XYZ file of N, CA and C in Angstrom:
462
model
N 122.345 86.454 59.281
C 123.355 86.862 59.800
C 123.459 86.968 61.468
N 122.693 87.031 62.414
C 122.734 86.577 63.303
C 122.682 85.699 63.792
N 122.475 84.155 62.939
C 122.180 83.038 63.642
C 124.194 82.373 63.347
N 124.614 83.428 62.635
C 126.273 82.746 62.202
C 126.916 83.954 64.062
N 126.156 84.662 63.572
C 127.397 85.811 64.906
C 127.280 85.096 65.931
N 125.633 84.417 66.432
C 125.386 83.240 67.265
C 126.734 82.514 67.099
N 126.545 81.724 66.518
C 126.929 80.264 66.338
C 128.675 80.401 66.458
N 129.514 81.558 66.669
C 130.127 82.029 66.004
C 130.622 82.274 68.500
N 130.237 82.865 68.804
C 129.956 83.404 69.760
C 129.725 82.379 70.692
N 128.769 81.537 70.728
C 128.989 79.757 70.907
C 130.227 79.218 71.050
N 131.080 78.745 69.807
C 132.158 78.504 69.694
C 133.474 79.203 70.417
N 133.157 80.927 71.084
C 134.295 80.961 71.212
C 134.304 80.580 73.143
N 132.751 81.067 73.550
C 132.598 80.106 74.867
C 132.689 79.019 75.198
N 132.657 78.046 74.135
C 133.251 76.874 74.929
C 134.596 76.897 74.136
N 135.132 77.026 73.109
C 136.997 76.912 73.635
C 137.444 77.712 74.380
N 137.007 79.260 74.936
C 137.495 79.338 76.534
C 137.365 79.507 77.337
N 136.322 77.668 77.463
C 136.088 77.997 79.389
C 136.286 75.689 78.892
N 137.094 76.069 78.247
C 137.317 74.267 78.126
C 138.853 74.267 79.285
N 138.682 73.919 80.348
C 139.055 73.118 81.260
C 140.319 72.439 80.900
N 141.722 73.209 81.032
C 143.457 71.959 80.551
C 143.349 71.095 81.721
N 143.786 70.035 81.592
C 144.498 69.027 82.087
C 145.281 69.467 83.080
N 145.967 70.028 82.562
C 148.133 69.224 82.996
C 147.978 70.547 84.007
N 146.624 71.666 83.990
C 147.013 72.646 85.614
C 145.469 72.007 86.796
N 145.552 70.880 86.818
C 144.647 70.161 87.855
C 145.200 69.765 88.840
N 144.442 70.227 89.867
C 145.147 69.866 91.733
C 145.111 68.351 91.679
N 144.759 67.715 91.179
C 144.968 65.972 91.752
C 146.102 65.330 90.313
N 146.544 65.980 89.636
C 147.461 65.896 88.944
C 148.972 65.979 88.960
N 149.694 65.191 89.017
C 150.671 64.818 90.078
C 151.697 64.495 88.664
N 152.631 65.881 88.133
C 153.153 65.585 87.209
C 154.951 65.805 87.006
N 155.426 66.445 86.430
C 156.638 66.822 87.625
C 156.696 67.596 87.416
N 158.200 68.306 88.231
C 158.189 69.443 89.344
C 157.016 70.209 88.950
N 157.725 71.843 89.145
C 156.754 72.636 88.858
C 157.481 74.454 89.660
N 157.468 74.410 88.481
C 159.326 75.008 88.277
C 159.133 76.494 87.924
N 158.014 76.495 88.293
C 157.622 78.186 89.010
C 157.321 79.070 90.468
N 157.827 77.351 91.097
C 157.054 77.461 92.789
C 158.065 78.241 93.089
N 157.328 78.795 94.023
C 158.609 80.404 94.297
C 158.663 78.724 95.491
N 160.028 78.757 96.521
C 160.332 77.558 97.516
C 162.010 77.403 97.621
N 161.919 77.210 98.762
C 163.047 77.521 99.854
C 163.564 76.301 101.084
N 164.551 75.619 100.451
C 164.492 74.283 101.118
C 165.501 75.164 102.223
N 165.833 74.779 103.310
C 165.392 74.850 104.866
C 166.864 74.297 105.376
N 168.192 74.444 105.323
C 169.876 73.879 106.111
C 168.887 72.890 107.361
N 169.303 71.207 106.898
C 169.625 70.924 107.735
C 169.865 70.676 109.317
N 170.833 71.436 108.817
C 171.677 71.791 110.330
C 172.391 72.701 111.154
N 170.478 72.969 111.015
C 170.673 74.071 112.533
C 170.236 73.361 113.338
N 169.571 74.329 114.688
C 169.587 73.224 115.834
C 168.059 72.790 115.651
N 166.708 72.480 114.590
C 165.545 72.250 115.153
C 166.388 71.579 113.671
N 165.364 70.018 113.155
C 165.644 69.270 111.930
C 164.842 69.528 111.139
N 164.974 69.835 110.198
C 163.448 70.673 108.640
C 163.371 69.802 108.146
N 163.638 68.507 107.860
C 163.693 66.925 106.827
C 162.269 67.381 106.308
N 161.594 67.128 107.819
C 160.105 66.609 107.527
C 159.214 68.196 106.306
N 159.343 69.631 107.012
C 159.048 70.434 106.765
C 159.384 70.722 104.654
N 161.142 69.627 104.998
C 161.492 70.263 103.283
C 160.910 68.586 102.504
N 160.460 68.090 102.572
C 159.971 66.432 102.445
C 158.761 67.172 101.488
N 158.049 68.018 103.141
C 156.559 68.431 101.894
C 156.373 69.293 100.927
N 157.587 69.985 101.378
C 157.815 71.294 99.938
C 157.668 70.465 98.695
N 158.624 69.642 98.608
C 158.742 68.606 97.059
C 157.413 68.316 97.233
N 157.265 66.975 98.003
C 155.673 66.083 97.661
C 154.982 67.707 96.705
N 154.391 68.899 97.652
C 154.163 70.131 96.790
C 153.829 70.392 96.239
N 155.513 70.332 95.587
C 156.078 71.459 93.988
C 155.375 70.523 93.197
N 155.239 69.445 92.969
C 154.585 68.684 91.770
C 152.987 69.011 91.807
N 152.900 69.875 92.305
C 150.814 70.185 91.935
C 151.476 71.701 91.088
N 150.889 71.571 90.262
C 151.204 73.085 88.623
C 149.923 74.204 89.037
N 149.066 73.720 90.238
C 147.977 74.867 90.630
C 148.687 75.440 92.407
N 149.716 75.562 92.480
C 150.639 76.468 93.478
C 151.679 76.866 93.230
N 151.563 77.955 94.073
C 152.922 79.496 93.144
C 153.991 79.406 94.504
N 153.204 79.016 95.336
C 154.794 79.440 96.788
C 153.784 77.849 97.634
N 155.209 77.122 98.325
C 155.100 76.698 99.386
C 156.082 77.392 100.812
N 155.253 77.398 101.582
C 156.612 77.342 103.091
C 155.742 77.371 103.621
N 156.877 76.065 104.603
C 156.775 75.165 105.997
C 158.074 75.359 106.827
N 157.262 74.650 108.225
C 158.172 74.776 109.322
C 157.988 73.795 110.215
N 158.834 73.190 110.940
C 158.214 71.830 111.496
C 158.325 72.120 113.167
N 158.609 71.733 114.236
C 159.161 71.601 114.893
C 158.650 69.662 115.540
N 159.575 68.786 116.157
C 159.531 67.897 115.933
C 157.940 66.754 116.249
N 156.675 67.863 116.842
C 155.723 67.586 116.623
C 154.952 68.041 116.089
N 154.909 69.205 115.583
C 154.107 69.909 114.884
C 154.429 70.402 113.371
N 153.746 69.891 113.103
C 154.014 70.546 111.219
C 153.423 71.642 110.202
N 153.706 72.285 109.331
C 153.253 74.055 109.078
C 152.998 74.989 108.352
N 152.294 73.639 107.013
C 152.248 73.807 105.494
C 151.410 75.537 105.081
N 152.370 75.894 104.372
C 150.955 77.665 103.984
C 151.858 77.641 102.675
N 150.590 77.255 101.661
C 150.264 77.341 100.193
C 150.193 78.956 99.774
N 150.400 79.322 98.596
C 149.696 80.074 97.547
C 149.476 79.961 96.351
N 148.038 79.802 95.898
C 147.782 78.394 94.582
C 147.700 79.901 94.085
N 147.368 79.551 92.283
C 146.382 81.013 91.205
C 146.196 80.932 91.482
N 145.531 82.335 91.241
C 144.754 83.467 90.899
C 143.404 83.147 90.228
N 143.544 82.262 89.410
C 143.335 81.438 88.115
C 142.147 80.297 88.986
N 142.780 79.487 89.715
C 141.805 78.424 90.669
C 141.115 78.141 91.499
N 141.617 79.705 92.056
C 140.934 79.878 93.244
C 139.495 79.780 93.466
N 138.719 79.776 92.522
C 137.479 79.176 92.208
C 137.292 77.487 93.617
N 138.263 76.805 93.864
C 137.912 75.850 94.321
C 138.880 75.831 95.130
N 138.980 77.079 95.864
C 140.399 76.980 96.663
C 139.814 75.437 97.635
N 138.919 76.035 98.715
C 138.613 75.168 99.675
C 138.121 73.736 99.264
N 138.240 73.079 98.441
C 138.310 70.771 97.873
C 140.052 71.207 97.541
N 140.592 72.301 96.925
C 142.237 71.942 96.939
C 142.793 71.540 98.501
N 142.088 72.402 98.951
C 143.531 72.531 100.415
C 142.699 71.396 101.518
N 141.445 71.211 101.300
C 141.040 70.003 102.027
C 142.247 68.894 101.497
N 141.562 68.751 100.272
C 142.571 67.462 99.460
C 143.988 67.757 100.490
N 144.422 69.044 99.892
C 146.830 68.214 100.198
C 146.485 68.509 101.190
N 145.693 68.572 102.169
C 145.785 68.796 104.102
C 145.649 66.720 104.060
N 144.389 66.061 103.451
C 144.504 65.116 103.883
C 145.787 63.939 102.904
N 146.280 64.623 102.802
C 147.553 64.164 101.639
C 148.633 64.275 102.663
N 149.318 65.774 103.287
C 149.647 66.132 104.018
C 149.983 64.500 105.032
N 148.484 64.914 105.856
C 148.641 64.150 107.302
C 148.806 62.555 107.496
N 148.309 62.342 105.683
C 148.205 60.825 105.163
C 150.532 60.357 104.932
N 151.075 61.597 104.463
C 152.523 61.269 104.707
C 153.084 61.507 105.832
N 152.611 62.994 106.591
C 153.497 63.075 107.937
C 152.360 62.220 108.969
N 151.741 60.861 109.164
C 151.485 60.356 110.287
C 151.653 60.439 111.708
N 152.754 60.538 111.901
C 153.393 60.663 112.851
C 153.392 62.550 114.060
N 153.413 62.978 112.989
C 153.402 65.205 113.485
C 152.166 64.833 113.170
N 151.528 66.562 114.015
C 150.044 66.734 113.372
C 150.616 67.960 112.899
N 149.448 68.076 111.733
C 150.399 68.885 110.752
C 149.335 69.106 110.426
N 149.284 70.879 109.803
C 148.593 72.185 110.453
C 148.223 72.610 108.784
N 147.971 72.748 107.804
C 147.606 73.186 106.237
C 146.762 74.778 106.154
N 147.543 75.663 105.510
C 146.645 76.704 105.429
C 146.672 77.362 103.597
N 145.662 78.508 103.589
C 146.485 78.511 102.272
C 146.006 80.121 102.237
N 146.254 81.013 103.388
C 146.238 82.234 104.340
C 146.691 82.867 104.074
N 147.025 83.653 103.343
C 147.971 84.579 102.668
C 149.323 85.668 104.144
N 148.165 85.423 105.632
C 149.168 86.351 106.919
C 150.265 85.017 107.518
N 149.397 83.644 107.059
C 150.002 82.358 107.188
C 151.235 82.051 105.902
N 150.852 82.616 105.022
C 152.369 82.857 104.131
C 153.731 83.324 104.012
N 152.431 83.968 104.666
C 154.102 85.763 105.370
C 154.289 85.777 106.177
N 154.220 85.429 107.197
C 154.486 85.237 109.033
C 156.301 83.684 108.463
N 155.133 82.752 107.745
C 155.704 80.633 107.798
C 157.352 81.682 106.633
N 156.999 82.656 106.134
C 157.971 83.004 104.883
C 159.255 83.712 106.121
N 159.235 85.035 106.942
C 159.860 85.253 107.617
C 160.305 84.138 108.745
N 159.791 83.196 109.227
C 160.614 82.002 109.365
C 161.031 81.571 109.118
N 160.680 80.540 107.600
C 162.129 80.651 106.840
C 163.337 81.570 106.851
N 163.532 82.383 106.793
C 164.740 83.354 106.568
C 164.700 83.297 107.678
N 164.284 83.288 109.298
C 164.753 83.595 110.612
C 165.276 81.783 110.888
N 165.390 80.951 110.204
C 166.126 79.809 110.373
C 167.439 79.449 109.644
N 166.911 80.106 108.047
C 168.031 79.882 107.729
C 169.395 81.357 108.362
N 169.286 82.254 108.594
C 169.985 82.803 109.746
C 170.143 82.707 110.313
N 169.661 81.399 111.415
C 170.148 80.906 112.173
C 169.741 81.652 113.480
N 168.929 82.125 113.689
C 168.309 83.023 115.055
C 167.247 82.411 115.470
N 166.618 81.338 115.171
C 165.620 81.367 116.084
C 166.273 79.212 116.447
N 165.889 80.268 117.902
C 166.334 78.727 118.594
C 164.960 77.427 118.755
N 165.008 76.454 119.575
C 164.118 76.286 118.812
C 163.237 76.247 119.668
N 163.240 76.740 121.324
C 161.931 77.463 121.882
C 161.119 78.291 121.421
N 161.755 79.745 121.483
C 160.668 79.855 120.353
C 160.465 79.649 118.506
N 161.015 78.881 118.444
C 160.421 78.335 117.179
C 159.177 77.563 117.267
N 159.238 76.810 118.537
C 158.022 76.185 119.081
C 157.323 76.930 119.477
N 157.518 78.922 120.154
C 156.218 79.457 120.060
C 155.831 80.047 119.219
N 156.750 80.098 117.997
C 156.044 81.231 116.397
C 155.410 79.107 116.201
N 155.921 78.686 116.471
C 155.156 77.759 115.043
C 153.671 77.454 116.246
N 153.420 77.676 117.371
C 152.755 77.674 117.583
C 151.454 78.422 117.529
N 151.528 80.297 117.195
C 151.308 81.228 117.016
C 150.548 80.679 116.252
N 150.994 80.512 115.286
C 150.673 80.907 113.284
C 148.948 79.345 113.520
N 150.112 78.908 114.213
C 148.897 77.554 114.439
C 147.320 77.772 115.169
N 147.486 79.201 116.055
C 146.104 79.156 116.590
C 145.659 80.348 115.614
N 146.151 81.250 114.707
C 146.607 81.775 114.238
C 145.210 81.314 112.958
N 145.719 80.001 112.999
C 144.959 79.562 111.439
C 143.939 79.301 111.722
N 143.862 79.041 113.169
C 142.567 78.160 113.683
C 141.588 79.115 113.855
N 142.124 80.691 114.145
C 140.789 82.023 114.294
C 140.304 82.148 113.828
N 139.107 82.483 113.494
C 137.574 83.194 112.494
C 138.126 83.696 112.660
N 137.806 84.438 111.404
C 137.630 86.203 111.649
C 136.000 86.701 110.629
């Protein structure tokens, strides 16, 4: 009787721990429709085309739930939010995606973060850019502040 219960327990353990290959970060598939993505208009004072391109590239990863990005002419700041179940491999995912973004945008300094504070701040900055409340000078100042905040160790 104990052998049967033990055998059933092992079967459930193996089936429950089986990794689904479709949700792997390194797998690129079709667009992730569950992702929170905001396109920033290009008709504002600062061209946000690089940040929109980065969002489109990152949208293909199924582990990402939010992508926020903004840029100046020289700096591209990207922040993502990852599914809670995939946060165990957060460092590896962040390193892989940061390397990919740096390769995709070689002419810009790319800052990549998974920090929630940066995600929230970039969300507010995107809203201000959409409403045309941010000048070029203020955008540079805010992005520089966020890049500094990203590199801070607490």
